[in-house]
Coordinates of C-alpha atoms in Angstrom, one line a residue:
Chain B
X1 CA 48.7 -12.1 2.0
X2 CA 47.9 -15.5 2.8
X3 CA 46.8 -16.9 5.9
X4 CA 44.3 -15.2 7.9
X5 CA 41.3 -13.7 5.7
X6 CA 41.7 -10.4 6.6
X7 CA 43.2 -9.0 3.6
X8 CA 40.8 -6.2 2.2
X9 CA 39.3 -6.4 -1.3
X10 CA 42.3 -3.7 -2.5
X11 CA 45.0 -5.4 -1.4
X12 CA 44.2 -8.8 -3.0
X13 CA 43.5 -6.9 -6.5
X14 CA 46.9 -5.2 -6.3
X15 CA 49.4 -8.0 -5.1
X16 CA 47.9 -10.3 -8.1
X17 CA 47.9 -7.8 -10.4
X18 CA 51.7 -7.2 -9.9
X19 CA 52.1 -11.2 -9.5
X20 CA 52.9 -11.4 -6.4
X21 CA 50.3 -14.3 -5.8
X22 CA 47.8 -15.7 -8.3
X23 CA 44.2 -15.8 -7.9
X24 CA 44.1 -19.3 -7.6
X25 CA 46.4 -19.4 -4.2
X26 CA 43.7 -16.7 -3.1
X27 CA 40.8 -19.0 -3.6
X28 CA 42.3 -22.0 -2.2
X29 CA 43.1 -19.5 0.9
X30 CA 39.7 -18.3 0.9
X31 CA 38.2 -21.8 0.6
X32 CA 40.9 -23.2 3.5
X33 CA 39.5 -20.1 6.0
X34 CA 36.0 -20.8 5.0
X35 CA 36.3 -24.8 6.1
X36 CA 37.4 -24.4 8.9
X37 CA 35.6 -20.7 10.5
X38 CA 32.2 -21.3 8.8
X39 CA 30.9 -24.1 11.5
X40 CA 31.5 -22.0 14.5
X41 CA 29.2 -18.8 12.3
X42 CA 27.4 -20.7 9.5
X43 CA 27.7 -17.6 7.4
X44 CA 27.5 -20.1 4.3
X45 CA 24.8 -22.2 2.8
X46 CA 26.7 -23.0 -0.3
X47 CA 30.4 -23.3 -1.4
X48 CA 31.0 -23.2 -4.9
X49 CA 34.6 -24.5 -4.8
X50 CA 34.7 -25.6 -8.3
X51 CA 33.4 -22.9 -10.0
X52 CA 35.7 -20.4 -8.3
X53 CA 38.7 -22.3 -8.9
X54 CA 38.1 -22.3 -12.9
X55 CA 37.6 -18.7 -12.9
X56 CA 40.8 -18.1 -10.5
X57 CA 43.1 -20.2 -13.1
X58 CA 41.6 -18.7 -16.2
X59 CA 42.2 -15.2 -14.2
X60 CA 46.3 -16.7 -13.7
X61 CA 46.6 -17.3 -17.3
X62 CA 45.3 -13.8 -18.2
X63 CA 47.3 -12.6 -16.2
X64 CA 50.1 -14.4 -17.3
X65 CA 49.7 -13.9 -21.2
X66 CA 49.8 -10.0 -20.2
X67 CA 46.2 -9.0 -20.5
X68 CA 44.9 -6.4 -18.4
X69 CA 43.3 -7.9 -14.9
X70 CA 40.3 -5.8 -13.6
X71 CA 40.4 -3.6 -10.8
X72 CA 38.9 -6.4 -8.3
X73 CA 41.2 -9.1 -9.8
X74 CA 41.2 -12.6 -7.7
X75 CA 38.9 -10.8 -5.0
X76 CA 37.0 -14.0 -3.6
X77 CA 33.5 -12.7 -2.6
X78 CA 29.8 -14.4 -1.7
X79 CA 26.2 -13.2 -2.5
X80 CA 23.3 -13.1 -0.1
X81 CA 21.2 -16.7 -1.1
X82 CA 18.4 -14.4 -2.7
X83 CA 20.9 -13.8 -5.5
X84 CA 20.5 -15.6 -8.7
X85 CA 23.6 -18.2 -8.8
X86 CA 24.3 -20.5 -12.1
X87 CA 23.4 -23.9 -11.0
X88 CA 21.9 -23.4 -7.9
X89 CA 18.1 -22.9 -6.8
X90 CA 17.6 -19.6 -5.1
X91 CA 16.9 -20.4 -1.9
X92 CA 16.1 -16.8 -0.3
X93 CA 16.5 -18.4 3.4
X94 CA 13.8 -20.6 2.8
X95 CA 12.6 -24.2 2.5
X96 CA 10.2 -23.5 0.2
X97 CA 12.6 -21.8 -2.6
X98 CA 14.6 -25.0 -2.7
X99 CA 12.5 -26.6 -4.5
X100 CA 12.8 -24.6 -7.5
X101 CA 15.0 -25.2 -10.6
X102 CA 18.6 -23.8 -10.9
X103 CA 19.0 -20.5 -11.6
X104 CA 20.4 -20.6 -15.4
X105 CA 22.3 -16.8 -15.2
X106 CA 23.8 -15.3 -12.4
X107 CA 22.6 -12.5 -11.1
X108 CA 23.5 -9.1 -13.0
X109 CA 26.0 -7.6 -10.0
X110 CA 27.4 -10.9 -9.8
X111 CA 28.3 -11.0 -13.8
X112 CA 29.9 -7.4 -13.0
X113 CA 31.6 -8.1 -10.6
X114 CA 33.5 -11.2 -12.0
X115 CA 34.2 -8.9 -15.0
X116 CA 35.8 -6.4 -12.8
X117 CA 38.3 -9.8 -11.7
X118 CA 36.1 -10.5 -8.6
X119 CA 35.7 -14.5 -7.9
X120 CA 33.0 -15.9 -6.6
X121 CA 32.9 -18.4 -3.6
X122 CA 29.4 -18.9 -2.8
X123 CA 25.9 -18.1 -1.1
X124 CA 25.3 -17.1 2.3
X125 CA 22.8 -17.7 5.0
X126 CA 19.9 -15.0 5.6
X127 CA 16.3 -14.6 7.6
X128 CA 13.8 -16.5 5.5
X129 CA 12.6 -14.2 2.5
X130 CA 14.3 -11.8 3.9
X131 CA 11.8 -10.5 6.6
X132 CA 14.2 -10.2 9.3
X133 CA 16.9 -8.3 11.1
X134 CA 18.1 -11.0 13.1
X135 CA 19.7 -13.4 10.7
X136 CA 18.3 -16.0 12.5
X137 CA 16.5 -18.9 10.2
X138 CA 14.3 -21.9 11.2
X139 CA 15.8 -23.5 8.4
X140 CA 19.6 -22.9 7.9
X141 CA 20.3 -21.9 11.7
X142 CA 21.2 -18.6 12.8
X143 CA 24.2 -17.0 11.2
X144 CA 26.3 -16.4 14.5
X145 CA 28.2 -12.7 15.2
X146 CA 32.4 -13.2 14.6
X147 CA 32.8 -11.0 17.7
X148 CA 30.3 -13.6 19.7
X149 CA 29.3 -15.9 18.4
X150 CA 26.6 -16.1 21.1
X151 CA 25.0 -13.0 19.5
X152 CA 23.3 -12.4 16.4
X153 CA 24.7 -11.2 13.1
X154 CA 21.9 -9.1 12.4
X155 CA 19.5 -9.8 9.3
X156 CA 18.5 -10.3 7.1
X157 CA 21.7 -10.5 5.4
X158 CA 23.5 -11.9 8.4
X159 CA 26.0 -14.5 6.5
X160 CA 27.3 -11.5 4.3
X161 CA 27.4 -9.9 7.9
X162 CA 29.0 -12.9 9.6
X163 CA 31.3 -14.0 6.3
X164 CA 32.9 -10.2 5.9
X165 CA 33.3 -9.9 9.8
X166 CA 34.4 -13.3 10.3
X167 CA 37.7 -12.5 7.4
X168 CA 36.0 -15.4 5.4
X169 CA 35.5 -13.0 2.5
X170 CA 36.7 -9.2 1.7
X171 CA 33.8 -9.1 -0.3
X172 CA 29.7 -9.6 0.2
X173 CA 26.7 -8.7 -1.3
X174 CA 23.5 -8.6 0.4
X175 CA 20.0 -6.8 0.1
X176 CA 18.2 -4.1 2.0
X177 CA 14.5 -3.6 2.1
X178 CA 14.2 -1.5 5.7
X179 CA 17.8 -1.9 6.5
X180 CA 19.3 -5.1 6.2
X181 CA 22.5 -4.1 5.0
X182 CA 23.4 -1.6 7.3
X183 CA 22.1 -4.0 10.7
X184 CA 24.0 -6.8 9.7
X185 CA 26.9 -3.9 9.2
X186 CA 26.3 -2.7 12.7
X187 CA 26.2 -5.7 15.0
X188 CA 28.7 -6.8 12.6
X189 CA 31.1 -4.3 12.5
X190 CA 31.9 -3.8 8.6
X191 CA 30.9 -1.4 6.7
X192 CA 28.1 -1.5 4.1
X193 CA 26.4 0.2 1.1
X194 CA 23.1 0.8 1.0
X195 CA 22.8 2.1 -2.2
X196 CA 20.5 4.9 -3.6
X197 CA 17.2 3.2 -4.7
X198 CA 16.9 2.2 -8.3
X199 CA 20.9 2.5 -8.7
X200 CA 22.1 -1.3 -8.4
X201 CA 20.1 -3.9 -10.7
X202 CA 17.8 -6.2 -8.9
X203 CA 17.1 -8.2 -11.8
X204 CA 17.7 -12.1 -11.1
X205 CA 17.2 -12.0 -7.5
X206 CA 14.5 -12.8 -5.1
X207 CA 12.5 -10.0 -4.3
X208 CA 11.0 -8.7 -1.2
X209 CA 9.6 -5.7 -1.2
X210 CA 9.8 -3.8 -4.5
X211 CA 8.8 -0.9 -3.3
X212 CA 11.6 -0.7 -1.3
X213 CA 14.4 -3.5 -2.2
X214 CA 18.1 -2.4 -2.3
X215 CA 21.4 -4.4 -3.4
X216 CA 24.5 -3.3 -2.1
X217 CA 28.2 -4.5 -0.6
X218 CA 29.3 -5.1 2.6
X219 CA 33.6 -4.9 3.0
X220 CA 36.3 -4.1 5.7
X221 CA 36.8 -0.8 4.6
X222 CA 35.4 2.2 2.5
X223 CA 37.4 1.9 -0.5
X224 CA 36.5 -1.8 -0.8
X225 CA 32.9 -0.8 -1.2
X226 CA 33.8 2.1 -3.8
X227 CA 35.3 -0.3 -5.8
X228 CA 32.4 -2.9 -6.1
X229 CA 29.8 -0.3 -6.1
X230 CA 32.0 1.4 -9.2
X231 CA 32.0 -1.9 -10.8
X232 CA 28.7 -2.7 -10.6
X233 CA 26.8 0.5 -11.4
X234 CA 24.8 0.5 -14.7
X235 CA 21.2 0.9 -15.8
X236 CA 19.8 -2.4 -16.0
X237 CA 16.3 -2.7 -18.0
X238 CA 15.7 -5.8 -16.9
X239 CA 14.9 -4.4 -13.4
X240 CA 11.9 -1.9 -13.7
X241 CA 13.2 -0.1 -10.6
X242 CA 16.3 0.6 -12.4
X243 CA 17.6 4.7 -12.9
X244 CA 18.7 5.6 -16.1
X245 CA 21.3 7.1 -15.0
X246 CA 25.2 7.1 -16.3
X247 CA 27.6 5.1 -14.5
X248 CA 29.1 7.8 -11.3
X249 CA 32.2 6.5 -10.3
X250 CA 32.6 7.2 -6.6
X251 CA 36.5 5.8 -6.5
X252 CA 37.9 8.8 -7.9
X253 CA 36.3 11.1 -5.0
X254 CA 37.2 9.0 -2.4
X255 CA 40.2 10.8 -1.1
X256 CA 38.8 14.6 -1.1
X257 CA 38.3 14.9 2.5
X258 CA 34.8 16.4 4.2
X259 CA 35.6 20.4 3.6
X260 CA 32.8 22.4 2.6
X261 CA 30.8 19.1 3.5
X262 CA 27.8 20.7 5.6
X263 CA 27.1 17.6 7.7
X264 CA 24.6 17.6 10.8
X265 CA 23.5 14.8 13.3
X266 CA 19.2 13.4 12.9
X267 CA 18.0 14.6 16.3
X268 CA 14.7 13.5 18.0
X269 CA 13.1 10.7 16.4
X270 CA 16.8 9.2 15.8
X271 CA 17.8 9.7 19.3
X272 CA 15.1 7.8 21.3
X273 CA 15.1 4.5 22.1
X274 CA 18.8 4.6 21.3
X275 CA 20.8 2.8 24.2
X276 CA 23.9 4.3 25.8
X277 CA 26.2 2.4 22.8
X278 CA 24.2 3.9 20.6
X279 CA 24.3 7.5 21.5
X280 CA 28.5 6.9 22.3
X281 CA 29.0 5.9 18.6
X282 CA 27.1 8.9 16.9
X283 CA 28.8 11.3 19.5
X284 CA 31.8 10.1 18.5
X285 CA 31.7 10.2 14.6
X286 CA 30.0 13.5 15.2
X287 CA 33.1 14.6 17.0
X288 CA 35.5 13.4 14.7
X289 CA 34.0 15.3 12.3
X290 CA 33.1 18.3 14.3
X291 CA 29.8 18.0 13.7
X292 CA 27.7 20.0 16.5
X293 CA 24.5 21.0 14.2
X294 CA 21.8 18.9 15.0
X295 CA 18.5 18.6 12.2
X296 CA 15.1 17.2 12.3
X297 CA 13.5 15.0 9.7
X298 CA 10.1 15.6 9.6
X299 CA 7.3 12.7 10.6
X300 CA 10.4 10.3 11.0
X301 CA 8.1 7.8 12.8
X302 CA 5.4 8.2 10.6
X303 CA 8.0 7.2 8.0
X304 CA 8.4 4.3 9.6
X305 CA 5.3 3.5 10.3
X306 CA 4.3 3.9 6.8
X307 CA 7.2 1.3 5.8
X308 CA 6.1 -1.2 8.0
X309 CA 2.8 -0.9 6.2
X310 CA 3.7 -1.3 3.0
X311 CA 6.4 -4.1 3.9
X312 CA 4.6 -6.3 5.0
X313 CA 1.3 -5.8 2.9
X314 CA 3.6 -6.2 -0.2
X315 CA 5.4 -9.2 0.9
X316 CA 2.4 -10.9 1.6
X317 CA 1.2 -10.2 -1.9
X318 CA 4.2 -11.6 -2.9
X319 CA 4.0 -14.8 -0.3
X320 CA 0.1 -15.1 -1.1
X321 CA -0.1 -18.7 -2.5
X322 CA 2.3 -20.1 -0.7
X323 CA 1.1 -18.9 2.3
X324 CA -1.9 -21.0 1.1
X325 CA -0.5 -24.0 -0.2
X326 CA 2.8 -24.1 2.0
X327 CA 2.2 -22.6 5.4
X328 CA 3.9 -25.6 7.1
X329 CA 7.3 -25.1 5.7
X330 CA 7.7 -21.1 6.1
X331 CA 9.7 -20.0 9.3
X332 CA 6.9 -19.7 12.2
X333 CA 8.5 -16.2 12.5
X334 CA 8.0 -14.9 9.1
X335 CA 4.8 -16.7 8.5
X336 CA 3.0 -15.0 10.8
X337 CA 4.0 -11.8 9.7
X338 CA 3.2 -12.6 6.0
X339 CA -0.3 -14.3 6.9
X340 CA -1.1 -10.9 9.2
X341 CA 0.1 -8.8 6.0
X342 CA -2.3 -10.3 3.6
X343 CA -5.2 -8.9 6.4
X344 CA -4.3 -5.3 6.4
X345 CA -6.6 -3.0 4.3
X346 CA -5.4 -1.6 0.6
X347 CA -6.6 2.2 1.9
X348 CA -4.2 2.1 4.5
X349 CA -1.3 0.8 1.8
X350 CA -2.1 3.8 -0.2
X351 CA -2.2 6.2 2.2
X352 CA 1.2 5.3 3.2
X353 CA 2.4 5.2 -0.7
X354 CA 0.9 9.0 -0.5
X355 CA 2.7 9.6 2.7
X356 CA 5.7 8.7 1.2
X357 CA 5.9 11.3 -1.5
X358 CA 5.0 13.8 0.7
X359 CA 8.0 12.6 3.2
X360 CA 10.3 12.4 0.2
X361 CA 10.0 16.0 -0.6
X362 CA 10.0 17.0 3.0
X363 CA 13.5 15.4 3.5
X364 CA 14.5 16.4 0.1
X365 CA 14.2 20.1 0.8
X366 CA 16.7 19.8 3.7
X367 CA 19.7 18.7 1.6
X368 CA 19.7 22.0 0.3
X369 CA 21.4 23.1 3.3
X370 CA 22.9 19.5 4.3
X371 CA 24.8 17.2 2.2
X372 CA 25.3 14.6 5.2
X373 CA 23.5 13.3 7.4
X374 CA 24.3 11.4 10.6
X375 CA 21.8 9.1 12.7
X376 CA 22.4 5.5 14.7
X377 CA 22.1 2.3 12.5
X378 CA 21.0 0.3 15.6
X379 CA 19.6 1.1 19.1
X380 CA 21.7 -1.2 20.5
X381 CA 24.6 -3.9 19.5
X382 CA 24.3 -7.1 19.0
X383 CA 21.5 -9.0 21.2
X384 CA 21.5 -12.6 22.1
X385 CA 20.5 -14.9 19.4
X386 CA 16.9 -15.6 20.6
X387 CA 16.2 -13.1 22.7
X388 CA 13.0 -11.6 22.1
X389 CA 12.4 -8.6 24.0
X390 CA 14.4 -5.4 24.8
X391 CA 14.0 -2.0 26.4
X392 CA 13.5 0.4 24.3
X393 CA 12.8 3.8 25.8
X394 CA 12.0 2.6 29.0
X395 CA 9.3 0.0 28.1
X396 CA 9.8 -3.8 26.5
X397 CA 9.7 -4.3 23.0
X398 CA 10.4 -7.3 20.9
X399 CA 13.9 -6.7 19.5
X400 CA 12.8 -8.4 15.7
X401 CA 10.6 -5.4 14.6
X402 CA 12.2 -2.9 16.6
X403 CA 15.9 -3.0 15.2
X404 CA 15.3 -1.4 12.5
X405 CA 13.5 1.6 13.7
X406 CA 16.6 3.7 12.5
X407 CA 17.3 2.5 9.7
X408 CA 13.5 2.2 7.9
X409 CA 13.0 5.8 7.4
X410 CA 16.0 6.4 5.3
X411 CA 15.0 3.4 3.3
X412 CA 11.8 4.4 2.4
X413 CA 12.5 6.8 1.1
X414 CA 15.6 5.2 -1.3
X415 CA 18.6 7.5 0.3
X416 CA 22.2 5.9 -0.5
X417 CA 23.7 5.4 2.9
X418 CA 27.1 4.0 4.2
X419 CA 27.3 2.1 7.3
X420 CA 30.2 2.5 9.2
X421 CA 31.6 0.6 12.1
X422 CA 32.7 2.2 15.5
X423 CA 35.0 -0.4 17.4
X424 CA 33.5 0.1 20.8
X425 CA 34.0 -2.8 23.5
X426 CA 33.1 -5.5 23.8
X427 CA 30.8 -5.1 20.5
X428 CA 30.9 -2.7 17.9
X429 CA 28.0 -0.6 16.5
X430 CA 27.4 1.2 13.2
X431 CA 26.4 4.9 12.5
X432 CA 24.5 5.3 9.1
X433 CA 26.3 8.1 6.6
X434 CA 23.4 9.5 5.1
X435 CA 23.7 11.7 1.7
X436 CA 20.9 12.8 -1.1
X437 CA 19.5 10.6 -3.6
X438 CA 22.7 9.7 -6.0
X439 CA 25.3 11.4 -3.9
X440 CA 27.0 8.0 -3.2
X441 CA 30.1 9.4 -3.3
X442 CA 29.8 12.0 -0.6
X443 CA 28.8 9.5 1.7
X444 CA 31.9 7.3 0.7
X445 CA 34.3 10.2 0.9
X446 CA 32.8 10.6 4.6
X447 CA 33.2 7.0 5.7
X448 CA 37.2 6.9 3.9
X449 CA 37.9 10.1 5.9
X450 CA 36.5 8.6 9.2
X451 CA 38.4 5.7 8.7
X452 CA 41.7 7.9 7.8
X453 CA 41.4 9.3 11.1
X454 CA 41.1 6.1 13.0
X455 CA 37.7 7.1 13.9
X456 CA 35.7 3.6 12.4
X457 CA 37.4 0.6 11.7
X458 CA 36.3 -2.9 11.1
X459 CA 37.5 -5.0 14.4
X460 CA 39.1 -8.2 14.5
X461 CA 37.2 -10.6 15.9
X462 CA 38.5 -13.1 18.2
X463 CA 39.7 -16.3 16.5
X464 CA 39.3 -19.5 18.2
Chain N
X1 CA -17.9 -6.9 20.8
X2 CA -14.5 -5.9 22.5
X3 CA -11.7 -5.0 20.2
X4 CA -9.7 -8.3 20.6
X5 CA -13.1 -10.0 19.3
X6 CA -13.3 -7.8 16.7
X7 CA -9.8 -8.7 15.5
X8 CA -10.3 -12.6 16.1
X9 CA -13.4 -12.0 13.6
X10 CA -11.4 -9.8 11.3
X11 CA -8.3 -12.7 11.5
X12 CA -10.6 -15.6 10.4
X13 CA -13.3 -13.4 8.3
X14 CA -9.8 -12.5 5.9
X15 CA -8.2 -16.2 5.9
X16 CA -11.2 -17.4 4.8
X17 CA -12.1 -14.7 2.3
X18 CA -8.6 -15.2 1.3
X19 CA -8.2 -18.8 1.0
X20 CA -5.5 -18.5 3.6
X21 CA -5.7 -21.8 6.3
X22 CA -4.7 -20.7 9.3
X23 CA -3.7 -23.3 12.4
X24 CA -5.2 -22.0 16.1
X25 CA -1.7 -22.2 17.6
X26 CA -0.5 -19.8 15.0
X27 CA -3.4 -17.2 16.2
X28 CA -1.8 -15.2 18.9
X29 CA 1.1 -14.5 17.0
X30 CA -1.1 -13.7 14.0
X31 CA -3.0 -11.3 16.0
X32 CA -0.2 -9.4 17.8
X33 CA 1.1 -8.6 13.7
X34 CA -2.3 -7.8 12.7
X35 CA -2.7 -5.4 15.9
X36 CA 1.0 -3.5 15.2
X37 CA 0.0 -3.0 11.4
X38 CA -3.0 -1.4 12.3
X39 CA -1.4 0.7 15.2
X40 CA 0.5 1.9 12.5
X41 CA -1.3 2.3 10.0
X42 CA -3.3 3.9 12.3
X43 CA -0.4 6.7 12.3
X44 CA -0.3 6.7 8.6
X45 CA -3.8 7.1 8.3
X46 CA -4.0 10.3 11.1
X47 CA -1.7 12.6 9.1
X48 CA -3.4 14.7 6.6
X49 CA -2.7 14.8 2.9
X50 CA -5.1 16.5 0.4
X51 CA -7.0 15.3 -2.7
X52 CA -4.5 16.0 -4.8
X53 CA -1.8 13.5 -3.2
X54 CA -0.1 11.6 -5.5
X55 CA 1.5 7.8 -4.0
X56 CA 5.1 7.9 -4.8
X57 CA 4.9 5.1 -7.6
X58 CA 3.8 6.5 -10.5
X59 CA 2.7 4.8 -13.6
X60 CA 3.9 5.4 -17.4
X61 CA 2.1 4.2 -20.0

């Protein structure tokens, strides 16, 4: 158990509930790996040592004066740094955000999770407000790839990418507005839970887009992210984008296999641009679940389109004074964006809002004879940290916008998807499991039988 | 006026409407967003809804 970091989420819960090491040993292992692998990836911006060792040894004396333990018990796990954290300022990758007071309350998944057993170790690095899919940041550095560290992690929750990847953590949460849960996931290779919109409280955390902002986990393995996602489902009123909706747990599903699954493979939009990699990973999970029906989703790259536009109109909204008072200190990357944001006109944002009902229903209508759907979460693996342009279908594109053109038309649209990791060499690269609004569970039970087979798997990176 | 003066005239018409200050080196950048967003919207705004389309959000009282 102890040693390396790779033990999943699962394992850790089981061995201490049965005593066969307490959550403290855990930590201090969790802690030990972090010192000394988190320089060569800078997946963290803050530890919280302290905090995690009082929870670990009031978890041991639970445990020891026979109470029950919950079903994450001594699972060591960090939070994107957009999540409210007791005692800390939320920085949300930025300069600016440091500045403000200490949150007071954690944030609401946070609070779940640690009532499920879970103990948290700290925040992680991500692209500056989130407007990224690099995980690059002017401020914090780039949070570096476990399987090169010469590449990115993918953003903009590249520490929880780096930090699961890396084995510095089981456990991660992270956000995703247009996909940046299931990039980090794929350059990454882990897997990750983009839940259905509105199902995972957003309250206490820095926003983005709320149109369009997701929370969800990142582990090393499908049941690891059923767990967490069971343990933190719950209507939350103190998010307005919050379902009221019962708590579905997707654990008890997980082992039921894909038959009478109807499960087809997003053709055209989904396959251009996509790079040989790509194409090899979707090919292959389509194989393993002999999957030869192929389906078109309607205006896909209109539904893109139309989240771009409404990213980056609302984040600028949200940005707005300090893009006037603070310019200076925002990441040259992301202020531009924001500034250009601000400029676009409010008959184009509504047009796109429009749009997006209309695609909603038009997608909506083909899960009556789907229940999966499988498309690329990336065009590519994991470029260089830097680079700036790439070819994608044959002419250059800058690789910041243009990673995400996958992964954006699911999002906007709120559908719960499951990133899974193919192991190809030398870099893996993740295929999104795609399902209908609150059908988590079908998309889990997808992922676990995939990973049954052999077919995904979360790599070992190499360890210096 | 050519398009790329019409969008340097747009760029500092809207920082200054907007109380946004806005550095010359920061410019290109600026404009190559600006141009993308509106080659998109562009896309948005070319696909034909009727009247009667509602945006997604909707509003309870």
């Amino acid at each position: 158990m102890a040693g390396t970091g790779f033990a999943k989420g699962h394992e850790i819960a089981a061995a201490v509930a049965r005593g066969e090491v307490g959550a403290r040993d855990v930590v201090e292992d969790a802690l030990a790996v972090i010192k000394s692998r988190d320089r060569a990836l800078n997946a963290f911006t803050d530890v919280t040592a302290e905090r995690a060792r009082v929870r670990a040894d009031a978890l041991d004396s639970d445990r020891a004066a026979g109470k029950p333990v919950g079903p994450l018990a001594g699972v060591p796990f960090a939070v994107k740094n957009l999540f409210d954290v007791a005692g800390l300022s939320t920085r949300a990758g930025s300069k600016i955000n440091r500045d403000l007071p200490p949150a007071r309350h954690d944030q609401p998944l946070i609070e779940k999770l640690e009532a499920a057993g879970a103990i948290l170790v700290g925040a992680l690095n991500m692209g500056e407000y989130a407007y990224d899919f690099t995980g690059e940041n002017a401020h914090d550095g780039a949070s570096r790839n476990p399987h090169d560290v010469t590449r990115m992690s993918g953003g903009s929750s590249g520490g929880s990418g780096s930090a699961v990847a890396g084995g510095l953590v089981p456990l991660a949460l992270g956000s995703d507005t247009n996909g940046s849960i299931r990039v980090p996931s794929s350059f990454c290779g882990i897997f990750g839970l983009k839940p259905t919109y509105g199902r995972l409280s957003r309250a206490r955390s820095f926003p983005f887009v709320d149109s369009l902002d997701h929370l969800g986990p990142f582990a090393r393995c499908t049941r690891d992210l059923a767990l967490s996602y069971d343990a933190m489902q719950g209507h939350d009123p103190a998010d307005a984008g919050s379902a009221k909706r019962p708590v579905e747990p997707s654990l008890p599903h997980l082992a039921r296999g894909i038959d009478r699954l109807r499960i087809a493979v997003a053709g055209g939009y989904f396959r251009k641009g996509a790079f040989p990699e790509a194409i090899q990973a979707i090919e292959h999970v389509a194989r393993a679940l002999n999957v030869s029906r192929e389906i078109q989703l309607p205006e896909a790259q209109r539904a893109r389109a139309a989240a771009y536009v409404i990213t980056t109109t609302e984040g600028a909204a949200l940005h707005l004074d300090r893009l006037r008072q603070r310019a200076h200190d925002f990441d040259p990357a992301t202020r531009d964006r924001l500034i250009a944001g601000a400029m676009i006109p409010s008959s184009l944002v509504m047009k796109a809002q429009k749009f997006r009902r209309w695609y909603r229903e038009q997608v909506l209508a083909l899960f009556a004879d789907v229940d999966v759907i499988l498309a690329p979460a990336t065009p590519c693996v994991a470029p260089a940290i830097g680079q700036e342009t790439f070819m994608l279908d044959g002419v250059e594109m800058p690789v910041r916008p243009n990673i995400g053109i996958y992964t954006q038309p699911i999002s906007f649209i709120g559908l719960p998807v499951v990133a899974v990791p193919v192991p190809l060499k030398p870099l893996p690269i993740g295929v999104q499991i795609i399902a209908a609004p609150w059908r988590e569970d079908i998309a889990l039970r997808v992922a676990q039988y995939l990973e049954d087979m052999g077919a995904v798997v979360a790599p070992r990176p190499p360890l210096n | 006026m050519s398009k790329d003066g019409l969008t340097e005239t747009w760029i500092s018409a809207s920082a200054a409407l907007l109380g946004l200050p806005i550095e010359s080196a920061w410019l290109p950048s600026i404009r190559a967003n600006v141009e993308v967003t509106f080659r998109l919207g562009q896309l948005v705004d070319d696909f034909p809804l009727p009247d009667e389309a509602e945006p997604a959000p909707v509003f309870e009282a």
